[in-house]
Amino acid sequence: MVEIWLSYKDTELPLMLPDPIDLKISPKTLVPEVREAEAIKKLYKILKEYDEIKICFNPIVDEFERNYIRGVLNKTGLSFQESDCEDANIYIDVFRYDPILKFKSSIWVGYLHDKPVDKLIKLCDEGDINPKKYFVDMDKLYVDLIVDGGPRLVNVFTSTDGGHYDDALKYYSSKWCLRVDPPPLVISSVGGAPWDSSIYSIVSSIIKLKNILGEDSIGILVGDGVIKTFDPTKLKSFKAEYIEKPYEIYLYYLLEKTAVHRAIVYYGSIPASIIKYFGVKRVRDLESYINSLPMRRKRDVLVIEDLTFLYPYRCSELTI
């Protein structure tokens, strides 16, 4: 037997796989602590030029991610305040691939701060999205944070004219891209705490996994899932025309994308009565499920340690 470990909550979940297998691992991208210290210093030098640091978040970002960004800012030792986007002088976000916006970036803060629900509906109805097209010049500093699976701050990209976006994209996609073709069985983790506590990270990871899988592949997703900012009873009659909150309309369109048929099972804290709305099935015993699969499914296995920050395409498939 071969033992693997998957990030789950703030610990790791051991899992035994049959041997012999062709095991491939897409590891978490992790940087040394000294790299984080350098990135924090870089952010400090950028922000200390402001007499007042007044930040605004992307309206679709949940409290888990906002708390992470607050923690990064606190590490600079500088005082900051959260303001409405009109009054703020800094728009900030964590840069990564996003199934709805293509890539999350501070660029979206300027566009979505006003009438975010209407604009998200329009974006999703239009389909093909180029984030740079939606840059709004509001005389603000746009800050994109690049984060590893630690989660540690890795790098910072900023501009006042949106010019930082291409640099952030090139840096991120070259280091977090998928380096192998998907085999018949893909076992993946959302990435552990704090990301796998977010229902939005869970659903985004399901979509990424469905994009990665081949037509005849099976996917396994491990993630916690804490439903705090959303009432799960709404899922029974979730309709765009009745949604008023930006993070709920974002979730609505995420759930639309989970409808793509792929064989995915989920192991984690979200009850089966809720996870069914995400287009996947829940299993109680992960090893028993894997043991039940025919051997031909288990000879070639890919383990993805961090779906939250993965760019779910091969490194050669980057499109800006």
PDB file of C-alpha atoms in Angstrom:
ATOM      1  CA  MET A   1       0.000   0.000   0.000  1.00  0.00           C
ATOM      2  CA  VAL A   2       1.043   3.614  -0.626  1.00  0.00           C
ATOM      3  CA  GLU A   3       0.203   6.278   1.940  1.00  0.00           C
ATOM      4  CA  ILE A   4      -0.650   9.839   0.891  1.00  0.00           C
ATOM      5  CA  TRP A   5      -1.654  12.831   2.996  1.00  0.00           C
ATOM      6  CA  LEU A   6      -4.249  15.431   2.023  1.00  0.00           C
ATOM      7  CA  SER A   7      -4.692  18.833   3.649  1.00  0.00           C
ATOM      8  CA  TYR A   8      -8.004  18.901   5.512  1.00  0.00           C
ATOM      9  CA  LYS A   9      -9.091  21.683   7.877  1.00  0.00           C
ATOM     10  CA  ASP A  10      -5.970  22.572   9.911  1.00  0.00           C
ATOM     11  CA  THR A  11      -4.507  19.072   9.764  1.00  0.00           C
ATOM     12  CA  GLU A  12      -3.868  16.320   7.209  1.00  0.00           C
ATOM     13  CA  LEU A  13      -5.939  13.316   6.217  1.00  0.00           C
ATOM     14  CA  PRO A  14      -4.028  10.036   5.634  1.00  0.00           C
ATOM     15  CA  LEU A  15      -5.173   7.857   2.770  1.00  0.00           C
ATOM     16  CA  MET A  16      -3.932   4.401   1.699  1.00  0.00           C
ATOM     17  CA  LEU A  17      -3.753   3.573  -2.021  1.00  0.00           C
ATOM     18  CA  PRO A  18      -3.110   0.168  -3.583  1.00  0.00           C
ATOM     19  CA  ASP A  19       0.383  -0.659  -4.789  1.00  0.00           C
ATOM     20  CA  PRO A  20       1.693  -0.882  -7.497  1.00  0.00           C
ATOM     21  CA  ILE A  21       0.341   2.346  -9.013  1.00  0.00           C
ATOM     22  CA  ASP A  22       1.671   5.140 -11.188  1.00  0.00           C
ATOM     23  CA  LEU A  23       1.324   7.964  -8.687  1.00  0.00           C
ATOM     24  CA  LYS A  24       1.707  11.588  -9.770  1.00  0.00           C
ATOM     25  CA  ILE A  25       1.507  14.478  -7.324  1.00  0.00           C
ATOM     26  CA  SER A  26       0.651  18.101  -8.048  1.00  0.00           C
ATOM     27  CA  PRO A  27       2.048  19.577  -4.813  1.00  0.00           C
ATOM     28  CA  LYS A  28       1.133  22.680  -2.917  1.00  0.00           C
ATOM     29  CA  THR A  29       3.257  25.607  -3.968  1.00  0.00           C
ATOM     30  CA  LEU A  30       5.136  26.526  -0.796  1.00  0.00           C
ATOM     31  CA  VAL A  31       7.818  29.160  -0.307  1.00  0.00           C
ATOM     32  CA  PRO A  32      10.315  29.616   2.550  1.00  0.00           C
ATOM     33  CA  GLU A  33       9.350  31.948   5.379  1.00  0.00           C
ATOM     34  CA  VAL A  34      12.073  34.343   4.253  1.00  0.00           C
ATOM     35  CA  ARG A  35      10.194  34.817   0.967  1.00  0.00           C
ATOM     36  CA  GLU A  36       7.079  35.817   2.875  1.00  0.00           C
ATOM     37  CA  ALA A  37       9.112  38.282   4.930  1.00  0.00           C
ATOM     38  CA  GLU A  38      10.391  39.837   1.703  1.00  0.00           C
ATOM     39  CA  ALA A  39       6.854  40.109   0.301  1.00  0.00           C
ATOM     40  CA  ILE A  40       5.568  41.706   3.512  1.00  0.00           C
ATOM     41  CA  LYS A  41       8.440  44.200   3.366  1.00  0.00           C
ATOM     42  CA  LYS A  42       7.559  44.992  -0.249  1.00  0.00           C
ATOM     43  CA  LEU A  43       3.930  45.589   0.697  1.00  0.00           C
ATOM     44  CA  TYR A  44       5.008  47.763   3.634  1.00  0.00           C
ATOM     45  CA  LYS A  45       7.135  49.996   1.384  1.00  0.00           C
ATOM     46  CA  ILE A  46       4.186  50.430  -0.998  1.00  0.00           C
ATOM     47  CA  LEU A  47       1.595  51.242   1.644  1.00  0.00           C
ATOM     48  CA  LYS A  48       3.715  53.493   3.895  1.00  0.00           C
ATOM     49  CA  GLU A  49       3.579  56.165   1.191  1.00  0.00           C
ATOM     50  CA  TYR A  50      -0.052  56.786   2.155  1.00  0.00           C
ATOM     51  CA  ASP A  51      -0.968  59.064   5.058  1.00  0.00           C
ATOM     52  CA  GLU A  52      -4.149  57.042   5.475  1.00  0.00           C
ATOM     53  CA  ILE A  53      -4.586  53.469   4.282  1.00  0.00           C
ATOM     54  CA  LYS A  54      -8.235  52.977   3.398  1.00  0.00           C
ATOM     55  CA  ILE A  55      -8.964  49.642   1.748  1.00  0.00           C
ATOM     56  CA  CYS A  56     -11.905  48.178  -0.123  1.00  0.00           C
ATOM     57  CA  PHE A  57     -12.516  44.465  -0.801  1.00  0.00           C
ATOM     58  CA  ASN A  58     -14.049  42.765  -3.798  1.00  0.00           C
ATOM     59  CA  PRO A  59     -17.784  42.529  -2.878  1.00  0.00           C
ATOM     60  CA  ILE A  60     -17.913  38.799  -3.702  1.00  0.00           C
ATOM     61  CA  VAL A  61     -15.107  37.920  -1.252  1.00  0.00           C
ATOM     62  CA  ASP A  62     -16.325  36.147   1.899  1.00  0.00           C
ATOM     63  CA  GLU A  63     -15.182  36.671   5.481  1.00  0.00           C
ATOM     64  CA  PHE A  64     -12.641  33.838   5.390  1.00  0.00           C
ATOM     65  CA  GLU A  65     -10.678  35.561   2.636  1.00  0.00           C
ATOM     66  CA  ARG A  66     -11.210  39.044   4.067  1.00  0.00           C
ATOM     67  CA  ASN A  67      -9.761  37.855   7.355  1.00  0.00           C
ATOM     68  CA  TYR A  68      -6.736  36.477   5.534  1.00  0.00           C
ATOM     69  CA  ILE A  69      -6.137  39.821   3.789  1.00  0.00           C
ATOM     70  CA  ARG A  70      -6.564  41.661   7.091  1.00  0.00           C
ATOM     71  CA  GLY A  71      -3.944  39.347   8.583  1.00  0.00           C
ATOM     72  CA  VAL A  72      -1.497  40.140   5.767  1.00  0.00           C
ATOM     73  CA  LEU A  73      -2.009  43.875   6.267  1.00  0.00           C
ATOM     74  CA  ASN A  74      -1.535  43.519  10.021  1.00  0.00           C
ATOM     75  CA  LYS A  75       1.872  41.902   9.386  1.00  0.00           C
ATOM     76  CA  THR A  76       3.078  45.159   7.810  1.00  0.00           C
ATOM     77  CA  GLY A  77       2.584  46.901  11.164  1.00  0.00           C
ATOM     78  CA  LEU A  78       0.722  49.731   9.433  1.00  0.00           C
ATOM     79  CA  SER A  79      -2.696  50.959  10.542  1.00  0.00           C
ATOM     80  CA  PHE A  80      -5.493  50.669   8.008  1.00  0.00           C
ATOM     81  CA  GLN A  81      -9.226  51.059   7.883  1.00  0.00           C
ATOM     82  CA  GLU A  82     -11.918  49.475   5.765  1.00  0.00           C
ATOM     83  CA  SER A  83     -13.937  51.980   3.755  1.00  0.00           C
ATOM     84  CA  ASP A  84     -16.583  52.005   1.080  1.00  0.00           C
ATOM     85  CA  CYS A  85     -15.011  51.842  -2.359  1.00  0.00           C
ATOM     86  CA  GLU A  86     -15.680  55.470  -3.234  1.00  0.00           C
ATOM     87  CA  ASP A  87     -13.778  56.712  -0.183  1.00  0.00           C
ATOM     88  CA  ALA A  88     -11.042  54.044  -0.198  1.00  0.00           C
ATOM     89  CA  ASN A  89      -7.664  54.734  -1.801  1.00  0.00           C
ATOM     90  CA  ILE A  90      -6.577  51.076  -2.091  1.00  0.00           C
ATOM     91  CA  TYR A  91      -8.390  48.184  -3.772  1.00  0.00           C
ATOM     92  CA  ILE A  92      -7.003  44.811  -2.720  1.00  0.00           C
ATOM     93  CA  ASP A  93      -7.574  41.134  -3.535  1.00  0.00           C
ATOM     94  CA  VAL A  94      -5.847  37.741  -3.644  1.00  0.00           C
ATOM     95  CA  PHE A  95      -4.915  36.925  -7.247  1.00  0.00           C
ATOM     96  CA  ARG A  96      -5.827  33.471  -8.571  1.00  0.00           C
ATOM     97  CA  TYR A  97      -7.887  31.622 -11.158  1.00  0.00           C
ATOM     98  CA  ASP A  98     -11.647  31.991 -10.752  1.00  0.00           C
ATOM     99  CA  PRO A  99     -14.336  29.982 -12.583  1.00  0.00           C
ATOM    100  CA  ILE A 100     -16.575  33.057 -12.976  1.00  0.00           C
ATOM    101  CA  LEU A 101     -14.227  36.038 -13.309  1.00  0.00           C
ATOM    102  CA  LYS A 102     -11.467  34.053 -15.059  1.00  0.00           C
ATOM    103  CA  PHE A 103      -8.938  35.504 -12.612  1.00  0.00           C
ATOM    104  CA  LYS A 104      -9.607  37.178  -9.279  1.00  0.00           C
ATOM    105  CA  SER A 105      -7.862  40.526  -9.118  1.00  0.00           C
ATOM    106  CA  SER A 106      -8.180  43.946  -7.528  1.00  0.00           C
ATOM    107  CA  ILE A 107      -9.200  45.101 -11.012  1.00  0.00           C
ATOM    108  CA  TRP A 108     -12.651  43.709 -10.261  1.00  0.00           C
ATOM    109  CA  VAL A 109     -13.064  45.848  -7.129  1.00  0.00           C
ATOM    110  CA  GLY A 110     -13.270  49.015  -9.208  1.00  0.00           C
ATOM    111  CA  TYR A 111     -15.813  47.534 -11.568  1.00  0.00           C
ATOM    112  CA  LEU A 112     -18.011  45.645  -9.105  1.00  0.00           C
ATOM    113  CA  HIS A 113     -18.160  48.156  -6.248  1.00  0.00           C
ATOM    114  CA  ASP A 114     -21.232  49.788  -7.829  1.00  0.00           C
ATOM    115  CA  LYS A 115     -24.348  47.662  -8.563  1.00  0.00           C
ATOM    116  CA  PRO A 116     -22.353  44.401  -8.204  1.00  0.00           C
ATOM    117  CA  VAL A 117     -25.340  42.055  -8.585  1.00  0.00           C
ATOM    118  CA  ASP A 118     -26.495  43.613 -11.863  1.00  0.00           C
ATOM    119  CA  LYS A 119     -22.940  43.660 -13.201  1.00  0.00           C
ATOM    120  CA  LEU A 120     -22.249  40.041 -12.230  1.00  0.00           C
ATOM    121  CA  ILE A 121     -25.450  38.927 -13.969  1.00  0.00           C
ATOM    122  CA  LYS A 122     -24.420  40.822 -17.095  1.00  0.00           C
ATOM    123  CA  LEU A 123     -20.898  39.389 -16.970  1.00  0.00           C
ATOM    124  CA  CYS A 124     -22.137  35.819 -16.654  1.00  0.00           C
ATOM    125  CA  ASP A 125     -24.714  36.270 -19.405  1.00  0.00           C
ATOM    126  CA  GLU A 126     -22.022  37.581 -21.754  1.00  0.00           C
ATOM    127  CA  GLY A 127     -19.827  34.544 -21.108  1.00  0.00           C
ATOM    128  CA  ASP A 128     -16.285  35.161 -22.378  1.00  0.00           C
ATOM    129  CA  ILE A 129     -14.632  37.467 -19.820  1.00  0.00           C
ATOM    130  CA  ASN A 130     -11.405  39.426 -20.113  1.00  0.00           C
ATOM    131  CA  PRO A 131     -10.682  41.028 -16.708  1.00  0.00           C
ATOM    132  CA  LYS A 132      -8.547  43.813 -18.221  1.00  0.00           C
ATOM    133  CA  LYS A 133     -11.552  44.986 -20.222  1.00  0.00           C
ATOM    134  CA  TYR A 134     -13.318  45.872 -16.968  1.00  0.00           C
ATOM    135  CA  PHE A 135     -10.567  47.981 -15.417  1.00  0.00           C
ATOM    136  CA  VAL A 136     -11.992  51.265 -14.125  1.00  0.00           C
ATOM    137  CA  ASP A 137      -9.559  54.152 -13.656  1.00  0.00           C
ATOM    138  CA  MET A 138     -10.651  55.591 -10.306  1.00  0.00           C
ATOM    139  CA  ASP A 139      -7.351  57.116  -9.151  1.00  0.00           C
ATOM    140  CA  LYS A 140      -6.855  54.214  -6.706  1.00  0.00           C
ATOM    141  CA  LEU A 141      -3.968  51.876  -5.981  1.00  0.00           C
ATOM    142  CA  TYR A 142      -4.790  48.355  -7.148  1.00  0.00           C
ATOM    143  CA  VAL A 143      -3.058  45.652  -5.085  1.00  0.00           C
ATOM    144  CA  ASP A 144      -2.931  41.965  -6.039  1.00  0.00           C
ATOM    145  CA  LEU A 145      -1.542  39.505  -3.476  1.00  0.00           C
ATOM    146  CA  ILE A 146       0.051  36.250  -4.640  1.00  0.00           C
ATOM    147  CA  VAL A 147      -0.335  33.565  -1.972  1.00  0.00           C
ATOM    148  CA  ASP A 148       1.052  30.041  -1.636  1.00  0.00           C
ATOM    149  CA  GLY A 149      -0.559  26.991  -0.033  1.00  0.00           C
ATOM    150  CA  GLY A 150       0.878  27.824   3.398  1.00  0.00           C
ATOM    151  CA  PRO A 151      -0.885  30.216   3.208  1.00  0.00           C
ATOM    152  CA  ARG A 152       2.016  32.657   2.953  1.00  0.00           C
ATOM    153  CA  LEU A 153       2.276  35.887   1.000  1.00  0.00           C
ATOM    154  CA  VAL A 154       4.625  35.239  -1.928  1.00  0.00           C
ATOM    155  CA  ASN A 155       4.558  38.447  -3.961  1.00  0.00           C
ATOM    156  CA  VAL A 156       2.717  41.716  -4.441  1.00  0.00           C
ATOM    157  CA  PHE A 157       1.780  43.415  -7.717  1.00  0.00           C
ATOM    158  CA  THR A 158       0.387  46.948  -7.809  1.00  0.00           C
ATOM    159  CA  SER A 159      -0.480  49.760 -10.197  1.00  0.00           C
ATOM    160  CA  THR A 160      -2.823  52.703 -10.566  1.00  0.00           C
ATOM    161  CA  ASP A 161      -3.570  52.001 -14.213  1.00  0.00           C
ATOM    162  CA  GLY A 162      -4.204  48.225 -14.187  1.00  0.00           C
ATOM    163  CA  GLY A 163      -0.798  47.549 -15.718  1.00  0.00           C
ATOM    164  CA  HIS A 164       0.127  45.153 -12.905  1.00  0.00           C
ATOM    165  CA  TYR A 165      -2.469  42.593 -14.016  1.00  0.00           C
ATOM    166  CA  ASP A 166      -0.394  40.961 -16.764  1.00  0.00           C
ATOM    167  CA  ASP A 167       2.633  40.693 -14.463  1.00  0.00           C
ATOM    168  CA  ALA A 168       0.546  39.075 -11.710  1.00  0.00           C
ATOM    169  CA  LEU A 169      -1.005  36.672 -14.218  1.00  0.00           C
ATOM    170  CA  LYS A 170       2.324  35.628 -15.707  1.00  0.00           C
ATOM    171  CA  TYR A 171       3.868  35.066 -12.266  1.00  0.00           C
ATOM    172  CA  TYR A 172       0.880  33.140 -10.892  1.00  0.00           C
ATOM    173  CA  SER A 173       0.103  30.940 -13.888  1.00  0.00           C
ATOM    174  CA  SER A 174       3.714  29.865 -14.398  1.00  0.00           C
ATOM    175  CA  LYS A 175       4.031  28.541 -10.835  1.00  0.00           C
ATOM    176  CA  TRP A 176       0.540  27.245 -10.032  1.00  0.00           C
ATOM    177  CA  CYS A 177      -0.300  25.581 -13.367  1.00  0.00           C
ATOM    178  CA  LEU A 178      -1.072  21.882 -13.913  1.00  0.00           C
ATOM    179  CA  ARG A 179       2.028  20.011 -15.088  1.00  0.00           C
ATOM    180  CA  VAL A 180       0.578  16.567 -15.930  1.00  0.00           C
ATOM    181  CA  ASP A 181      -2.353  15.207 -17.917  1.00  0.00           C
ATOM    182  CA  PRO A 182      -5.228  13.899 -15.772  1.00  0.00           C
ATOM    183  CA  PRO A 183      -5.332  10.084 -15.362  1.00  0.00           C
ATOM    184  CA  PRO A 184      -8.473   7.964 -14.707  1.00  0.00           C
ATOM    185  CA  LEU A 185      -8.455   8.835 -10.985  1.00  0.00           C
ATOM    186  CA  VAL A 186      -7.782  12.308  -9.562  1.00  0.00           C
ATOM    187  CA  ILE A 187      -7.700  12.729  -5.772  1.00  0.00           C
ATOM    188  CA  SER A 188      -7.646  16.335  -4.635  1.00  0.00           C
ATOM    189  CA  SER A 189      -7.792  18.626  -1.628  1.00  0.00           C
ATOM    190  CA  VAL A 190      -9.277  22.106  -1.521  1.00  0.00           C
ATOM    191  CA  GLY A 191      -6.044  23.009   0.246  1.00  0.00           C
ATOM    192  CA  GLY A 192      -6.833  22.926   3.934  1.00  0.00           C
ATOM    193  CA  ALA A 193      -7.457  25.815   6.323  1.00  0.00           C
ATOM    194  CA  PRO A 194      -8.429  28.568   5.901  1.00  0.00           C
ATOM    195  CA  TRP A 195      -9.589  28.046   2.322  1.00  0.00           C
ATOM    196  CA  ASP A 196     -11.495  24.778   2.686  1.00  0.00           C
ATOM    197  CA  SER A 197     -13.732  26.362   5.314  1.00  0.00           C
ATOM    198  CA  SER A 198     -15.280  28.558   2.618  1.00  0.00           C
ATOM    199  CA  ILE A 199     -18.297  27.252   0.740  1.00  0.00           C
ATOM    200  CA  TYR A 200     -17.158  29.345  -2.227  1.00  0.00           C
ATOM    201  CA  SER A 201     -13.754  27.647  -2.275  1.00  0.00           C
ATOM    202  CA  ILE A 202     -15.459  24.258  -2.117  1.00  0.00           C
ATOM    203  CA  VAL A 203     -17.714  25.005  -5.094  1.00  0.00           C
ATOM    204  CA  SER A 204     -14.896  26.650  -7.078  1.00  0.00           C
ATOM    205  CA  SER A 205     -12.738  23.579  -6.452  1.00  0.00           C
ATOM    206  CA  ILE A 206     -15.518  21.296  -7.713  1.00  0.00           C
ATOM    207  CA  ILE A 207     -15.639  23.300 -10.958  1.00  0.00           C
ATOM    208  CA  LYS A 208     -11.856  23.216 -11.321  1.00  0.00           C
ATOM    209  CA  LEU A 209     -11.839  19.462 -10.777  1.00  0.00           C
ATOM    210  CA  LYS A 210     -14.562  18.984 -13.388  1.00  0.00           C
ATOM    211  CA  ASN A 211     -12.513  21.040 -15.857  1.00  0.00           C
ATOM    212  CA  ILE A 212      -9.452  18.900 -15.179  1.00  0.00           C
ATOM    213  CA  LEU A 213     -11.091  15.478 -15.453  1.00  0.00           C
ATOM    214  CA  GLY A 214     -11.304  13.566 -18.685  1.00  0.00           C
ATOM    215  CA  GLU A 215     -14.644  12.231 -19.931  1.00  0.00           C
ATOM    216  CA  ASP A 216     -14.138   8.860 -18.279  1.00  0.00           C
ATOM    217  CA  SER A 217     -12.228  10.028 -15.194  1.00  0.00           C
ATOM    218  CA  ILE A 218     -13.295   9.959 -11.550  1.00  0.00           C
ATOM    219  CA  GLY A 219     -12.559  12.818  -9.160  1.00  0.00           C
ATOM    220  CA  ILE A 220     -12.385  12.864  -5.372  1.00  0.00           C
ATOM    221  CA  LEU A 221     -12.517  16.156  -3.457  1.00  0.00           C
ATOM    222  CA  VAL A 222     -11.544  16.554   0.203  1.00  0.00           C
ATOM    223  CA  GLY A 223     -12.588  19.761   1.967  1.00  0.00           C
ATOM    224  CA  ASP A 224     -14.243  21.013   5.130  1.00  0.00           C
ATOM    225  CA  GLY A 225     -16.950  23.529   4.187  1.00  0.00           C
ATOM    226  CA  VAL A 226     -18.397  25.809   6.866  1.00  0.00           C
ATOM    227  CA  ILE A 227     -21.676  27.410   5.844  1.00  0.00           C
ATOM    228  CA  LYS A 228     -21.770  30.654   7.823  1.00  0.00           C
ATOM    229  CA  THR A 229     -22.411  33.469   5.354  1.00  0.00           C
ATOM    230  CA  PHE A 230     -25.122  31.709   3.359  1.00  0.00           C
ATOM    231  CA  ASP A 231     -28.472  30.143   4.235  1.00  0.00           C
ATOM    232  CA  PRO A 232     -28.381  26.658   2.620  1.00  0.00           C
ATOM    233  CA  THR A 233     -32.203  26.412   2.571  1.00  0.00           C
ATOM    234  CA  LYS A 234     -32.131  28.952  -0.279  1.00  0.00           C
ATOM    235  CA  LEU A 235     -30.572  26.309  -2.533  1.00  0.00           C
ATOM    236  CA  LYS A 236     -33.955  24.638  -3.025  1.00  0.00           C
ATOM    237  CA  SER A 237     -35.297  27.626  -4.977  1.00  0.00           C
ATOM    238  CA  PHE A 238     -32.181  29.566  -5.915  1.00  0.00           C
ATOM    239  CA  LYS A 239     -33.088  31.994  -8.736  1.00  0.00           C
ATOM    240  CA  ALA A 240     -31.031  34.910  -9.986  1.00  0.00           C
ATOM    241  CA  GLU A 241     -33.960  37.343 -10.133  1.00  0.00           C
ATOM    242  CA  TYR A 242     -34.531  37.031  -6.369  1.00  0.00           C
ATOM    243  CA  ILE A 243     -30.910  37.485  -5.272  1.00  0.00           C
ATOM    244  CA  GLU A 244     -29.810  40.808  -3.773  1.00  0.00           C
ATOM    245  CA  LYS A 245     -26.363  40.084  -2.296  1.00  0.00           C
ATOM    246  CA  PRO A 246     -23.259  39.994  -4.549  1.00  0.00           C
ATOM    247  CA  TYR A 247     -21.675  36.918  -2.936  1.00  0.00           C
ATOM    248  CA  GLU A 248     -24.978  35.037  -3.377  1.00  0.00           C
ATOM    249  CA  ILE A 249     -25.267  35.835  -7.090  1.00  0.00           C
ATOM    250  CA  TYR A 250     -21.627  34.767  -7.414  1.00  0.00           C
ATOM    251  CA  LEU A 251     -22.490  31.450  -5.730  1.00  0.00           C
ATOM    252  CA  TYR A 252     -25.547  31.085  -7.986  1.00  0.00           C
ATOM    253  CA  TYR A 253     -23.399  31.197 -11.115  1.00  0.00           C
ATOM    254  CA  LEU A 254     -20.775  28.954  -9.554  1.00  0.00           C
ATOM    255  CA  LEU A 255     -23.479  26.348  -8.946  1.00  0.00           C
ATOM    256  CA  GLU A 256     -24.607  26.647 -12.565  1.00  0.00           C
ATOM    257  CA  LYS A 257     -21.113  25.600 -13.622  1.00  0.00           C
ATOM    258  CA  THR A 258     -21.141  22.519 -11.366  1.00  0.00           C
ATOM    259  CA  ALA A 259     -23.901  21.054 -13.547  1.00  0.00           C
ATOM    260  CA  VAL A 260     -21.311  19.756 -16.035  1.00  0.00           C
ATOM    261  CA  HIS A 261     -21.468  15.961 -15.809  1.00  0.00           C
ATOM    262  CA  ARG A 262     -18.348  14.460 -14.269  1.00  0.00           C
ATOM    263  CA  ALA A 263     -18.025  11.658 -11.728  1.00  0.00           C
ATOM    264  CA  ILE A 264     -16.989  13.432  -8.506  1.00  0.00           C
ATOM    265  CA  VAL A 265     -17.386  12.399  -4.896  1.00  0.00           C
ATOM    266  CA  TYR A 266     -16.878  14.649  -1.888  1.00  0.00           C
ATOM    267  CA  TYR A 267     -15.477  13.871   1.547  1.00  0.00           C
ATOM    268  CA  GLY A 268     -15.958  16.517   4.227  1.00  0.00           C
ATOM    269  CA  SER A 269     -18.296  18.279   6.634  1.00  0.00           C
ATOM    270  CA  ILE A 270     -21.032  19.480   4.275  1.00  0.00           C
ATOM    271  CA  PRO A 271     -24.121  17.241   4.705  1.00  0.00           C
ATOM    272  CA  ALA A 272     -25.302  15.104   1.795  1.00  0.00           C
ATOM    273  CA  SER A 273     -28.599  17.046   1.782  1.00  0.00           C
ATOM    274  CA  ILE A 274     -26.665  20.193   0.811  1.00  0.00           C
ATOM    275  CA  ILE A 275     -23.707  18.890  -1.192  1.00  0.00           C
ATOM    276  CA  LYS A 276     -26.127  17.342  -3.703  1.00  0.00           C
ATOM    277  CA  TYR A 277     -26.891  20.858  -4.933  1.00  0.00           C
ATOM    278  CA  PHE A 278     -23.229  21.169  -5.898  1.00  0.00           C
ATOM    279  CA  GLY A 279     -23.477  18.348  -8.417  1.00  0.00           C
ATOM    280  CA  VAL A 280     -21.459  15.806  -6.427  1.00  0.00           C
ATOM    281  CA  LYS A 281     -22.050  12.902  -4.054  1.00  0.00           C
ATOM    282  CA  ARG A 282     -20.797  12.650  -0.488  1.00  0.00           C
ATOM    283  CA  VAL A 283     -18.971   9.598   0.841  1.00  0.00           C
ATOM    284  CA  ARG A 284     -18.526   8.815   4.545  1.00  0.00           C
ATOM    285  CA  ASP A 285     -15.533   6.484   4.255  1.00  0.00           C
ATOM    286  CA  LEU A 286     -13.015   7.561   1.630  1.00  0.00           C
ATOM    287  CA  GLU A 287     -10.790   4.485   1.731  1.00  0.00           C
ATOM    288  CA  SER A 288     -13.780   2.156   1.405  1.00  0.00           C
ATOM    289  CA  TYR A 289     -14.908   4.107  -1.641  1.00  0.00           C
ATOM    290  CA  ILE A 290     -11.472   3.874  -3.267  1.00  0.00           C
ATOM    291  CA  ASN A 291     -11.263   0.156  -2.456  1.00  0.00           C
ATOM    292  CA  SER A 292     -14.607  -0.349  -4.218  1.00  0.00           C
ATOM    293  CA  LEU A 293     -13.249   1.037  -7.496  1.00  0.00           C
ATOM    294  CA  PRO A 294     -12.021  -1.456 -10.104  1.00  0.00           C
ATOM    295  CA  MET A 295      -8.239  -1.845 -10.221  1.00  0.00           C
ATOM    296  CA  ARG A 296      -8.023  -0.355 -13.722  1.00  0.00           C
ATOM    297  CA  ARG A 297      -9.180   2.921 -12.188  1.00  0.00           C
ATOM    298  CA  LYS A 298      -6.435   2.904  -9.585  1.00  0.00           C
ATOM    299  CA  ARG A 299      -3.320   2.062 -11.576  1.00  0.00           C
ATOM    300  CA  ASP A 300      -2.769   5.664 -12.642  1.00  0.00           C
ATOM    301  CA  VAL A 301      -3.510   8.301  -9.995  1.00  0.00           C
ATOM    302  CA  LEU A 302      -2.997  12.049  -9.750  1.00  0.00           C
ATOM    303  CA  VAL A 303      -3.045  13.718  -6.323  1.00  0.00           C
ATOM    304  CA  ILE A 304      -3.670  17.481  -6.290  1.00  0.00           C
ATOM    305  CA  GLU A 305      -2.738  18.968  -2.941  1.00  0.00           C
ATOM    306  CA  ASP A 306      -4.203  22.455  -3.413  1.00  0.00           C
ATOM    307  CA  LEU A 307      -7.135  23.119  -5.742  1.00  0.00           C
ATOM    308  CA  THR A 308      -7.865  26.589  -4.367  1.00  0.00           C
ATOM    309  CA  PHE A 309      -4.759  28.130  -5.903  1.00  0.00           C
ATOM    310  CA  LEU A 310      -4.273  25.764  -8.830  1.00  0.00           C
ATOM    311  CA  TYR A 311      -4.459  27.157 -12.353  1.00  0.00           C
ATOM    312  CA  PRO A 312      -6.438  24.174 -13.707  1.00  0.00           C
ATOM    313  CA  TYR A 313      -4.814  24.019 -17.130  1.00  0.00           C
ATOM    314  CA  ARG A 314      -1.519  22.756 -18.439  1.00  0.00           C
ATOM    315  CA  CYS A 315       1.323  25.247 -18.180  1.00  0.00           C
ATOM    316  CA  SER A 316       1.402  25.624 -21.952  1.00  0.00           C
ATOM    317  CA  GLU A 317      -2.270  26.643 -22.136  1.00  0.00           C
ATOM    318  CA  LEU A 318      -2.071  30.106 -20.559  1.00  0.00           C
ATOM    319  CA  THR A 319      -4.393  32.656 -22.142  1.00  0.00           C
ATOM    320  CA  ILE A 320      -4.354  36.321 -21.094  1.00  0.00           C
TER     321      ILE A 320
END
